[in-house]
Coordinates of C-alpha atoms in Angstrom, one line a residue:
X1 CA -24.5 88.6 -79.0
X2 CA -22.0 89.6 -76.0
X3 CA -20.9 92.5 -78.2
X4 CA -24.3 93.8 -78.9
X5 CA -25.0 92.4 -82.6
X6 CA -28.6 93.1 -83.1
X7 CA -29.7 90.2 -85.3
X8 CA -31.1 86.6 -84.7
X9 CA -28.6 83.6 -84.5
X10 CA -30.2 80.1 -85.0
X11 CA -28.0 77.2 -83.7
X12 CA -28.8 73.6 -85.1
X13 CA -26.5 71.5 -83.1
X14 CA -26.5 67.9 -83.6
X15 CA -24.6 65.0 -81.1
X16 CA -24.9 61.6 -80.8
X17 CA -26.4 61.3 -76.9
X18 CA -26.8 63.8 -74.1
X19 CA -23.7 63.8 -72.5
X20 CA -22.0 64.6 -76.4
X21 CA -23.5 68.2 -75.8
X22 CA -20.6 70.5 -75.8
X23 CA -20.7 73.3 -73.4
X24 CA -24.5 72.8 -72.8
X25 CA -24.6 74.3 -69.8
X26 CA -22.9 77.5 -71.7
X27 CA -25.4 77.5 -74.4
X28 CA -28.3 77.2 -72.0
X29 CA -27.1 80.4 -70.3
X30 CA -26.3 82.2 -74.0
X31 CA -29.9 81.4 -74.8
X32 CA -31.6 82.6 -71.6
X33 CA -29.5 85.7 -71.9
X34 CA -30.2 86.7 -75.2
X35 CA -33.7 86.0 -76.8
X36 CA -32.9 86.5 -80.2
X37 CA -30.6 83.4 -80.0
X38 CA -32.3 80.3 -80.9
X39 CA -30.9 76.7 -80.1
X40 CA -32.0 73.7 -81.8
X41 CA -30.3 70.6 -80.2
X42 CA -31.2 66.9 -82.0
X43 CA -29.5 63.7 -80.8
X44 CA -29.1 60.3 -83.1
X45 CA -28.4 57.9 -80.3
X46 CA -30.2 58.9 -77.6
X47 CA -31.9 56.3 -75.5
X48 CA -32.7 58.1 -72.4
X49 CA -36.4 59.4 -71.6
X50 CA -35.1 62.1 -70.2
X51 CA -34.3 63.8 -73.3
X52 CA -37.3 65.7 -74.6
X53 CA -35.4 67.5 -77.6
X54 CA -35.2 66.9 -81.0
X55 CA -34.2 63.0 -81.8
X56 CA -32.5 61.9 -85.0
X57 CA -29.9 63.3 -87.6
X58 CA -30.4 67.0 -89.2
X59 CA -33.1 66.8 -91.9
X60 CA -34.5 69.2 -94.4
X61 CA -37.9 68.9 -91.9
X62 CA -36.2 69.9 -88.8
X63 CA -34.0 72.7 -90.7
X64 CA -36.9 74.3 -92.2
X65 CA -38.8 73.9 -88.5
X66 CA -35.7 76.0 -86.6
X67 CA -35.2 78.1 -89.3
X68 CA -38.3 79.1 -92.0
X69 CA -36.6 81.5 -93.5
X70 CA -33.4 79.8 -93.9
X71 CA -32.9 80.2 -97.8
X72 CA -32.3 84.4 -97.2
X73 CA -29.8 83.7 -94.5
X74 CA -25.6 83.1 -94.0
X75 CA -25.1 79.4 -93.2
X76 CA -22.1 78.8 -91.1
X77 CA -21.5 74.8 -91.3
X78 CA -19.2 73.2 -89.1
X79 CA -18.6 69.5 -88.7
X80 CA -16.9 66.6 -89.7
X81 CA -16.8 66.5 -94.0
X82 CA -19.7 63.3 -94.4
X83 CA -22.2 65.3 -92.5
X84 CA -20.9 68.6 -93.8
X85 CA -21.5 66.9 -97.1
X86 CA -25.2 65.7 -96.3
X87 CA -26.2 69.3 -95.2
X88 CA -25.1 70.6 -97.5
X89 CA -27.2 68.5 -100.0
X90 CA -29.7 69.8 -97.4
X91 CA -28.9 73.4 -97.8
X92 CA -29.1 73.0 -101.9
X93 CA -32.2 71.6 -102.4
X94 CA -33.5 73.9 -99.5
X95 CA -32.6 76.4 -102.1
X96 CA -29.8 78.4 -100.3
X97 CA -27.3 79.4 -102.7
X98 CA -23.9 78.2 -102.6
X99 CA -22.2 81.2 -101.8
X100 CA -24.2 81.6 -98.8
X101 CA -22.7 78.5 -96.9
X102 CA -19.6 79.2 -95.0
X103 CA -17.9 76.3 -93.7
X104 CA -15.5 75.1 -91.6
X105 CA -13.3 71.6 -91.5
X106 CA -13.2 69.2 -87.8
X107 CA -10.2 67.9 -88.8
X108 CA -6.5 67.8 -86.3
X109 CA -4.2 70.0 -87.4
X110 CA -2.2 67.6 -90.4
X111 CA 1.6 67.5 -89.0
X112 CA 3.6 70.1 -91.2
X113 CA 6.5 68.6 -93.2
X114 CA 9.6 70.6 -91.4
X115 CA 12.3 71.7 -94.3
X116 CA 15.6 73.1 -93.5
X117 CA 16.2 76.0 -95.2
X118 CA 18.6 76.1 -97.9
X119 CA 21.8 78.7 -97.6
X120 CA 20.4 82.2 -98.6
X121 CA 19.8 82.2 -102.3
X122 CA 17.1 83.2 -104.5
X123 CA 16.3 79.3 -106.4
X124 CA 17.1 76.2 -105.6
X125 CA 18.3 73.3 -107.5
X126 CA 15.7 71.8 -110.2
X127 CA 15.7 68.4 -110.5
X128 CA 16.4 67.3 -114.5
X129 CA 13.4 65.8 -114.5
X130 CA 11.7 68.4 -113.4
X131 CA 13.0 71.2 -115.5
X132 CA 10.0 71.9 -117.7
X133 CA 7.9 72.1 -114.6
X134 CA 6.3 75.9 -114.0
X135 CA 7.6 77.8 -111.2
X136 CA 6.3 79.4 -108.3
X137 CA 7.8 82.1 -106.8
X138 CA 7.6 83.6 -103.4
X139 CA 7.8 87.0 -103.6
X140 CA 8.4 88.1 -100.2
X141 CA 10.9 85.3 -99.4
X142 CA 12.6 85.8 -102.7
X143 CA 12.5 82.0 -103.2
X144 CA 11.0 79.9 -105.7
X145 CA 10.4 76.2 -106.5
X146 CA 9.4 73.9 -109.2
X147 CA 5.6 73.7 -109.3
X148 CA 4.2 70.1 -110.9
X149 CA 0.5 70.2 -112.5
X150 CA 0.0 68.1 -109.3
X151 CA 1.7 70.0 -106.4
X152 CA 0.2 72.9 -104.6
X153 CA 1.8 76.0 -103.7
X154 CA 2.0 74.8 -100.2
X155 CA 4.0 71.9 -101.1
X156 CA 6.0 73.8 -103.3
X157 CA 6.8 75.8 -100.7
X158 CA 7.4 73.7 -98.3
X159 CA 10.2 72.3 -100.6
X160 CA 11.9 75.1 -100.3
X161 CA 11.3 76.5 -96.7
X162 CA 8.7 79.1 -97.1
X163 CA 6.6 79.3 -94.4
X164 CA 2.8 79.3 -95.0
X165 CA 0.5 79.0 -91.9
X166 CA -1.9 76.4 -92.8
X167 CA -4.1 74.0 -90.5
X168 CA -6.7 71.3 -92.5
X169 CA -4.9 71.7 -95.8
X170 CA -8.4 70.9 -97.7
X171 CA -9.9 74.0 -98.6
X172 CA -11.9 74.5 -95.7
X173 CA -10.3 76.7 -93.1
X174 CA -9.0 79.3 -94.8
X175 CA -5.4 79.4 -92.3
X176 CA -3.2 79.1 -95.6
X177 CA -4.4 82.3 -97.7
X178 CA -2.0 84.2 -99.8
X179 CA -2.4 86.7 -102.4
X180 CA -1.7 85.6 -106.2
X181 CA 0.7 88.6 -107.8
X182 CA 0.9 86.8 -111.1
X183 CA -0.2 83.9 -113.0
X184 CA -3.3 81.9 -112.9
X185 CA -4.5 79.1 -110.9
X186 CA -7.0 76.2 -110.1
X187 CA -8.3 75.6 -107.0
X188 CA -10.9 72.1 -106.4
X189 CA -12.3 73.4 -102.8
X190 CA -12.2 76.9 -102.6
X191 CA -14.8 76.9 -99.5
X192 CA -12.9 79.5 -96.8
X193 CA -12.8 82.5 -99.3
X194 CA -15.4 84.4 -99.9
X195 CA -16.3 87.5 -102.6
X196 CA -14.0 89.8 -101.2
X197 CA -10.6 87.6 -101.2
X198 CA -11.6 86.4 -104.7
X199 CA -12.0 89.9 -106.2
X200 CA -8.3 90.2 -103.9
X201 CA -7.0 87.4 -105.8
X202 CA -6.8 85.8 -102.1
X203 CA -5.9 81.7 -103.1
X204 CA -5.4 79.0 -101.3
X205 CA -2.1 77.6 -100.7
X206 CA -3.4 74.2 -99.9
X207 CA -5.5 74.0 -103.0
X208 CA -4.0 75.9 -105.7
X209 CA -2.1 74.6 -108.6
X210 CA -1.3 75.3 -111.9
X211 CA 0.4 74.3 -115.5
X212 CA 1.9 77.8 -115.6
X213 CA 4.4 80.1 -113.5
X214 CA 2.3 82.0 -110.6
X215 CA 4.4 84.5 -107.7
X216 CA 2.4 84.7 -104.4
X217 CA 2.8 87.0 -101.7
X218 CA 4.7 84.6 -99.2

């Protein structure tokens, strides 16, 4: 809105009591400023008479009551994953399509696993055990390192000192993209890319893995 977009923004924002309300104060300034933003604010543990909002948890009713037209619009859902995952359910039998729900993870930032770096070279040293495992290679590091059916390309490379920025390593943020050059992969939450970085072959380093050799971009 401060940079002139012309078209409606509906905030549903739920908390637990009043004083859970982040940057109220803020949103009540936002809202006054620009009428074509629209705030919905429902509490779940609110005691206080002094609270003349919306009172519960988000439901389908109170959705459909901010936001009629909901089912023709971009949903961007942001939360801890159980209530992510209960709006969601929301959202679907709303009718929204799936592809029309962008998300994004509350999670801290998981602590990343440090790895010295090798001396310069272009492989490291398989493991006997782990010869037969496909291999993922990093083309712009010129590394590359075993890849397990069950290890992602941002453990893999993590065994070897490639650096890939990541932050929630679930699928949801999207900090960990990298391009796929070759080879094919499997991703279980693919949420943070959208039509564009699929047609890109944009993966997730968090997510992906595969039973085959891949090279990423890294």
């Amino acid at each position: 809105t401060d940079q002139s977009w012309p078209g409606e923004i509906f905030l549903i924002y739920a908390c637990a009591t009043m004083k859970d309300i982040i940057y109220r104060e803020e949103l009540e300034y936002l809202r006054q400023r620009h009428p074509k933003l629209r705030v919905t604010i429902t509490l779940s543990k609110e005691e206080s008479p002094d609270w003349t909002g919306s009172r519960g948890f988000v439901t389908k009713e109170l959705i459909l009551s901010a936001v009629p037209d909901i089912a023709a619009r971009r949903v961007h859902l942001c939360g801890p994953p159980p209530m992510m995952d209960a709006v969601r359910s929301l959202l679907a039998e709303i009718g929204l399509p799936a592809e029309q729900v962008k998300t994004e993870l509350f999670l801290s930032p998981a602590p990343r696993r440090r790895v010295e770096a090798a001396e310069p070279a272009t492989a490291v040293s398989v493991p006997e055990q782990a010869a037969q495992a496909p291999v993922c290679t990093f083309a712009r590091s010129g590394k590359s390192a075993p890849l397990p059916p069950d290890k992602t390309v941002l453990e893999a490379s993590e065994d070897v000192g490639v650096n890939i920025d990541n932050s929630c390593r679930e699928g949801y943020c999207g900090v960990c993209k990298t391009k796929l050059l070759a080879g094919q992969v499997t991703m279980a939450v693919e949420d943070a890319l959208d039509e564009n970085d699929k047609a890109q072959n944009i993966i997730l380093a968090c997510q992906a893995k595969s039973t085959g050799d891949v090279t990423v971009e890294a």
